[in-house]
Amino acid sequence: MNWETVIGLEIHAQLATKSKIFSGASTAFGAAPNTQACAVDLGLPGVLPVLNRGAVLMAIKFAAAIDAELGRRSVFARKNYFYPDLPKGYQISQFELPIVGRGRVELLLENGDTRTIGVTRAHLEEDAGKSLHQDFHGMTGVDLNRAGTPLLEIVSEPDMRSAREAVAYARKIHQIVQYIGICDGNMQEGSFRVDANVSVRRPGEELGTRTELKNINSFRFLERAINFEVERQIELLESGGRVVQETRLYDADRDETRSMRTKEEANDYRYFPDPDLLPVELDDALIAEATADMPELPDARRQRFCDQYGLGAADAQQLTASRALADYYEQLVAVCGEAKMAANWIVGELSGALNREGLAIEQSPVDAGALGGLLQRVVDNTISGKIAKQVFEAMWQGEGTADAIIEARGLKQITDSGAIERIVDQVLADNPEQVANYRAADEKKRAKMIGFFVGQVMKASKGKANPQQVNQLLRGKL
Amino acid sequence: MTLKRTEVEKIAHLARLQVTADELDAVAGDLTNILDLVAQMESVDTEGVTPMAHPLHMAQRLREDEVTESDQRERFQAIAPATENGLYLVPKVID
Amino acid sequence: MHDKSIRQLAASLRAGEFSSVELTRWFLDRIREFDGRLNSFITVTEEQALEQAAAADARIAAGDATPMTGIPIAHKDIFCTDGIRTSCGSRMLDNFVAPYDATVVARFRQAGAVLLGKTNMDEFAMGSSNETSWYGPVRNPWDPERVPGGSSGGSAAAVAARLCPAATGTDTGGSIRQPAALCGLTGLKPTYGRVSRYGMIAFASSLDQGGALTRSAEDAAHMLQVMAGFDPRDSTSGQEPVDDYPAALEGDIGGLRIGLPKEYFDDGLDPAVAASVRDAVAEYERLGATVREIELPNSHLAVPTYYVVAPAECSSNLARFDGVRFGHRCDDPRDLEDLYKRSRAEGFGAEVKRRILIGTYALSAGYYDAYYLKAQQIRHLISDDFRRAFEQVDVIMGPTAPSVAFGLGEKADDPVTMYLSDIYTIAVNLAGLPGISIPVAPVNGLPVGLQIIGDYHQEARLLNVAHRLQQATDWHLATPAGY
């Protein structure tokens, strides 16, 4: 008998504000412990929260991006529990009335199908600090720099049916929040965190008991964690056991999930409206301001890339994966004028180099203008595509602009037909046997065999001979 | 309505207040008296009445997104019970 | 010097009759002389006070004085004072030297007022007798065997005994007005949001409001002028313009419409107190006011509602006292849970714990609707009662407290009886309205308070109405024997 997997995701996106959600302390990553925890973040007696306008604008933007209902009147509530990284003994969050209501995103699956995933809600809340478990004489150290960083918690419907779909959805949200500039998306630094609610059931039956998976800091681990958990639940159920509703941590080293082993204490968070904050009312002016600089969203941009640049769906998908990459592409096209060639270079050479060094597109040592300069030389026949790859490597190593490298290394393509003809003659003279074979062969075989001569000529010219001319001359002489 | 000892234990745990076994009955008695006072609310028909969380009918004011606070760790940690290397220390937390 | 009003003191300082340093020394001496028996101060800040006084003298000499420059005052120990212990009357904060100033404190600093010290109070402002303080009870200057009221009992006793000309207080359910009534003072609780709550250690955030305890409405006007105003650090701070309170004092009250809620003159009210209150109301009629009976039909629900709302908010507000970043921490905690439970059990007194537990219960799963939500609904009904009343009258008058000051220890073991001391003041906090208590004819030599309640942002009118009575009578001038 088969099982159906049901997955819903809770995504915490740290909002890219300068200051915290309820205080004027900086949100910059990596500061010395507790140097960015101000009186409000520490929950000193007497302090009060004041809501950051920037965080509200970002939430509105997100709502627009996923076509969601806006909570015109939303309310902050206190979620009460004790933990050392939670200074006030409560987290300010939203409960009954969130700022973003029901929305949806469309996923383009690998087989080309689309699938719509519902977003139940998204709400603003404050992040907690961090407990550092390295040993301080048997004590834990608490750093509250992160406490009060604004989060948008994005809760999906249990609409996903496989780990792959869950990853596709998470990537989609990741792509959107980066596109609209509300989150830097850095999963290693914890700017974008994904928790998964996973259950299994027999098709058509009621939802099974779910577990919540935490501590997942990459998309790869998200897929693995869900797959492990699904198998665990199925094995458990098939051997007559039952799934316990609990939180489980994903351990990437062992590739498994394990129970958090907290005491069996039902959480009772005692939510109630925070009396220090008033209802947030969104008026038309604020909404207009938030959405005024709304960029083109990824789906629309992907479609435009197909229409405007004549790209295939796969290339368009890859090139719009992030806003920075799509921007790079469009700048590149603007400089070199060749949409297809630009796409091939980004998908090929550039992505290869970036992956090799583990760099993001923003960190590329060769920017779109520089790469465009190189491609222009291919377009105007100064160099061949093959030589261009050499020049690219040199540019990557910081040796200068394309023109400077071509000049310095003497890589300009030989287009002087006299010069090429001399090389061709030499090659034919050096390879009499192959020439004889060629001449004896039929048309079909000849088409293959000519490659040998082209190769020899290119080799002799150190790749600089214009390939079209070489071909033409060879055919004539043979 | 009378609060049971187990109920007092449960809420004392939620509130992270140590209540010793000796104190439980007295605390349960006090709380029960307060709940009896509060029970007068039960007689009121509040069907359809909007809960009032705030005395004033104002909307939340928004603060510009600007960094206004500077590092005051030394001052703040001077009043802390236990710190080391800029961290607040607590007994080991087990996840 | 200690019998002068703030206006008189300011005039004397400007005229050079005495300096702020001399005035400050005078009050410091009085504190030294009398406070051993009253226990109205937790911390006396002699050194800083004299420094501030010297600075104030320089400012007066430079012609840069405000009406409060050089005037010594005291702050309830609930307001955070930079570099000065801020205990909130609790063992939990016995070692807490605040690293910042409350907005109220900063405003008085800027105005040039001199801080004499921090006054005693019920622990975390939870109490009506000042007996829950970790620093021991405060005694009433009118009778040392009686309580001064609470929770601003230290401020009330200090001003009544002329240990300072005026003091700040906070009022969550009557904590300014009730001690003012029991100590023969003028106690003003402004509209919710009029005075910033930033740096005022929270008890119940939607009810707390800072105000002043003074010997007259005129002094209260000068205090409020400094305290009131918008604060960007407090989201619940009102943005309405601040009136000129001293200028409003003299306005004519002919034609003033006074409402007397029949529910406030019920069986629970001491008949002698009722008679004093009615005498004062009669005085208002002589001054040209008209009086009519009104109804506040949900009055009896104020105390029950309050004892859900206030504890619920306090249970959450006081969660930050966990022994981690400041305040009391138990010795040798075994583990995290032990650290929390013992630090909090040791740091908090019985009344605070009771309220935290009740509040936790009222918010917990399965009880939220029956308690918290229900209380918030009834709060609406209570607020509507006032709204309807203010369609008919300009101010509401009645007793501040059901009796004169009661004996020390008399109600300490019976929380619920103690809660009923605030039966006439609590509804005002639930609605967020301004209220003032002023002294009227004493009963057996003990002070009685008349409570005047106004519509939202009507502080200027309340001060005006109170001041006119104080111009026509001398009840507010009575001084406890020996002070």
JSON list of C-alpha atoms in Angstrom, two decimals, chain A residues 17-21 23-25 33-35 38-39 42 44 50-53 82-84 132-133 136-143 260 265 270 275 277-279 281, chain B residues 10 13-16 53-54 56 58-73 76-77 79 82 84-95:
[
{"chain": "A", "resi": 17, "resn": "THR", "atom": "CA", "xyz": [16.05, 46.64, 7.80]},
{"chain": "A", "resi": 18, "resn": "LYS", "atom": "CA", "xyz": [18.88, 48.74, 9.20]},
{"chain": "A", "resi": 19, "resn": "SER", "atom": "CA", "xyz": [17.49, 48.76, 12.71]},
{"chain": "A", "resi": 20, "resn": "LYS", "atom": "CA", "xyz": [15.54, 46.27, 14.79]},
{"chain": "A", "resi": 21, "resn": "ILE", "atom": "CA", "xyz": [11.81, 45.83, 14.67]},
{"chain": "A", "resi": 23, "resn": "SER", "atom": "CA", "xyz": [14.35, 49.43, 18.74]},
{"chain": "A", "resi": 24, "resn": "GLY", "atom": "CA", "xyz": [16.98, 51.59, 17.10]},
{"chain": "A", "resi": 25, "resn": "ALA", "atom": "CA", "xyz": [19.79, 49.04, 17.52]},
{"chain": "A", "resi": 33, "resn": "PRO", "atom": "CA", "xyz": [28.40, 39.65, 21.44]},
{"chain": "A", "resi": 34, "resn": "ASN", "atom": "CA", "xyz": [25.79, 41.93, 22.96]},
{"chain": "A", "resi": 35, "resn": "THR", "atom": "CA", "xyz": [27.20, 45.10, 21.42]},
{"chain": "A", "resi": 38, "resn": "CYS", "atom": "CA", "xyz": [20.21, 48.00, 23.42]},
{"chain": "A", "resi": 39, "resn": "ALA", "atom": "CA", "xyz": [18.04, 48.58, 26.50]},
{"chain": "A", "resi": 42, "resn": "LEU", "atom": "CA", "xyz": [17.64, 43.43, 26.62]},
{"chain": "A", "resi": 44, "resn": "LEU", "atom": "CA", "xyz": [15.46, 46.22, 30.80]},
{"chain": "A", "resi": 50, "resn": "VAL", "atom": "CA", "xyz": [8.12, 51.21, 18.94]},
{"chain": "A", "resi": 51, "resn": "LEU", "atom": "CA", "xyz": [7.45, 49.58, 15.59]},
{"chain": "A", "resi": 52, "resn": "ASN", "atom": "CA", "xyz": [9.89, 50.00, 12.69]},
{"chain": "A", "resi": 53, "resn": "ARG", "atom": "CA", "xyz": [8.22, 51.49, 9.63]},
{"chain": "A", "resi": 82, "resn": "PHE", "atom": "CA", "xyz": [10.89, 31.42, 29.35]},
{"chain": "A", "resi": 83, "resn": "TYR", "atom": "CA", "xyz": [14.18, 30.89, 27.58]},
{"chain": "A", "resi": 84, "resn": "PRO", "atom": "CA", "xyz": [17.57, 32.55, 28.05]},
{"chain": "A", "resi": 132, "resn": "LEU", "atom": "CA", "xyz": [26.21, 29.57, 22.63]},
{"chain": "A", "resi": 133, "resn": "HIS", "atom": "CA", "xyz": [26.77, 26.10, 23.88]},
{"chain": "A", "resi": 136, "resn": "PHE", "atom": "CA", "xyz": [31.85, 28.36, 29.98]},
{"chain": "A", "resi": 137, "resn": "HIS", "atom": "CA", "xyz": [32.63, 26.25, 33.07]},
{"chain": "A", "resi": 138, "resn": "GLY", "atom": "CA", "xyz": [29.47, 24.25, 32.50]},
{"chain": "A", "resi": 139, "resn": "MET", "atom": "CA", "xyz": [27.47, 27.37, 31.66]},
{"chain": "A", "resi": 140, "resn": "THR", "atom": "CA", "xyz": [25.82, 28.54, 28.44]},
{"chain": "A", "resi": 141, "resn": "GLY", "atom": "CA", "xyz": [26.62, 31.98, 27.05]},
{"chain": "A", "resi": 142, "resn": "VAL", "atom": "CA", "xyz": [23.83, 34.19, 25.70]},
{"chain": "A", "resi": 143, "resn": "ASP", "atom": "CA", "xyz": [24.33, 36.73, 22.92]},
{"chain": "A", "resi": 260, "resn": "MET", "atom": "CA", "xyz": [14.33, 17.44, 20.86]},
{"chain": "A", "resi": 265, "resn": "GLU", "atom": "CA", "xyz": [5.14, 19.86, 28.71]},
{"chain": "A", "resi": 270, "resn": "ARG", "atom": "CA", "xyz": [-0.71, 32.46, 26.70]},
{"chain": "A", "resi": 275, "resn": "PRO", "atom": "CA", "xyz": [-0.62, 46.32, 25.55]},
{"chain": "A", "resi": 277, "resn": "LEU", "atom": "CA", "xyz": [1.70, 48.34, 21.06]},
{"chain": "A", "resi": 278, "resn": "LEU", "atom": "CA", "xyz": [-1.40, 49.58, 19.29]},
{"chain": "A", "resi": 279, "resn": "PRO", "atom": "CA", "xyz": [-3.14, 48.04, 16.28]},
{"chain": "A", "resi": 281, "resn": "GLU", "atom": "CA", "xyz": [-3.42, 50.27, 10.48]},
{"chain": "B", "resi": 10, "resn": "LYS", "atom": "CA", "xyz": [0.93, 23.85, 36.79]},
{"chain": "B", "resi": 13, "resn": "HIS", "atom": "CA", "xyz": [5.57, 26.14, 36.59]},
{"chain": "B", "resi": 14, "resn": "LEU", "atom": "CA", "xyz": [4.32, 28.18, 33.64]},
{"chain": "B", "resi": 15, "resn": "ALA", "atom": "CA", "xyz": [5.19, 31.33, 35.58]},
{"chain": "B", "resi": 16, "resn": "ARG", "atom": "CA", "xyz": [8.52, 29.86, 36.71]},
{"chain": "B", "resi": 53, "resn": "ALA", "atom": "CA", "xyz": [-7.47, 46.13, 24.79]},
{"chain": "B", "resi": 54, "resn": "HIS", "atom": "CA", "xyz": [-6.64, 49.80, 25.02]},
{"chain": "B", "resi": 56, "resn": "LEU", "atom": "CA", "xyz": [-7.32, 55.01, 23.53]},
{"chain": "B", "resi": 58, "resn": "MET", "atom": "CA", "xyz": [-5.18, 55.23, 18.34]},
{"chain": "B", "resi": 59, "resn": "ALA", "atom": "CA", "xyz": [-3.24, 53.33, 15.71]},
{"chain": "B", "resi": 60, "resn": "GLN", "atom": "CA", "xyz": [0.35, 52.25, 16.12]},
{"chain": "B", "resi": 61, "resn": "ARG", "atom": "CA", "xyz": [2.84, 54.99, 15.31]},
{"chain": "B", "resi": 62, "resn": "LEU", "atom": "CA", "xyz": [5.75, 53.90, 13.14]},
{"chain": "B", "resi": 63, "resn": "ARG", "atom": "CA", "xyz": [9.41, 54.67, 13.77]},
{"chain": "B", "resi": 64, "resn": "GLU", "atom": "CA", "xyz": [11.71, 55.47, 10.84]},
{"chain": "B", "resi": 65, "resn": "ASP", "atom": "CA", "xyz": [14.14, 52.64, 10.10]},
{"chain": "B", "resi": 66, "resn": "GLU", "atom": "CA", "xyz": [17.28, 54.27, 11.49]},
{"chain": "B", "resi": 67, "resn": "VAL", "atom": "CA", "xyz": [20.02, 53.06, 13.79]},
{"chain": "B", "resi": 68, "resn": "THR", "atom": "CA", "xyz": [19.85, 55.32, 16.84]},
{"chain": "B", "resi": 69, "resn": "GLU", "atom": "CA", "xyz": [21.45, 53.17, 19.53]},
{"chain": "B", "resi": 70, "resn": "SER", "atom": "CA", "xyz": [25.15, 52.67, 20.15]},
{"chain": "B", "resi": 71, "resn": "ASP", "atom": "CA", "xyz": [27.01, 49.99, 22.04]},
{"chain": "B", "resi": 72, "resn": "GLN", "atom": "CA", "xyz": [26.50, 50.21, 25.81]},
{"chain": "B", "resi": 73, "resn": "ARG", "atom": "CA", "xyz": [27.46, 46.66, 26.68]},
{"chain": "B", "resi": 76, "resn": "PHE", "atom": "CA", "xyz": [24.44, 47.10, 30.75]},
{"chain": "B", "resi": 77, "resn": "GLN", "atom": "CA", "xyz": [26.58, 44.19, 31.87]},
{"chain": "B", "resi": 79, "resn": "ILE", "atom": "CA", "xyz": [24.41, 45.21, 36.48]},
{"chain": "B", "resi": 82, "resn": "ALA", "atom": "CA", "xyz": [27.07, 36.69, 35.52]},
{"chain": "B", "resi": 84, "resn": "GLU", "atom": "CA", "xyz": [31.97, 36.40, 30.47]},
{"chain": "B", "resi": 85, "resn": "ASN", "atom": "CA", "xyz": [33.50, 37.60, 27.20]},
{"chain": "B", "resi": 86, "resn": "GLY", "atom": "CA", "xyz": [30.51, 39.85, 26.72]},
{"chain": "B", "resi": 87, "resn": "LEU", "atom": "CA", "xyz": [28.02, 36.97, 27.06]},
{"chain": "B", "resi": 88, "resn": "TYR", "atom": "CA", "xyz": [25.38, 36.52, 29.71]},
{"chain": "B", "resi": 89, "resn": "LEU", "atom": "CA", "xyz": [25.92, 33.23, 31.51]},
{"chain": "B", "resi": 90, "resn": "VAL", "atom": "CA", "xyz": [23.17, 30.82, 32.47]},
{"chain": "B", "resi": 91, "resn": "PRO", "atom": "CA", "xyz": [23.23, 27.20, 33.61]},
{"chain": "B", "resi": 92, "resn": "LYS", "atom": "CA", "xyz": [23.78, 24.88, 30.68]},
{"chain": "B", "resi": 93, "resn": "VAL", "atom": "CA", "xyz": [20.90, 24.82, 28.24]},
{"chain": "B", "resi": 94, "resn": "ILE", "atom": "CA", "xyz": [20.19, 21.40, 26.82]},
{"chain": "B", "resi": 95, "resn": "ASP", "atom": "CA", "xyz": [18.40, 21.36, 23.49]}
]
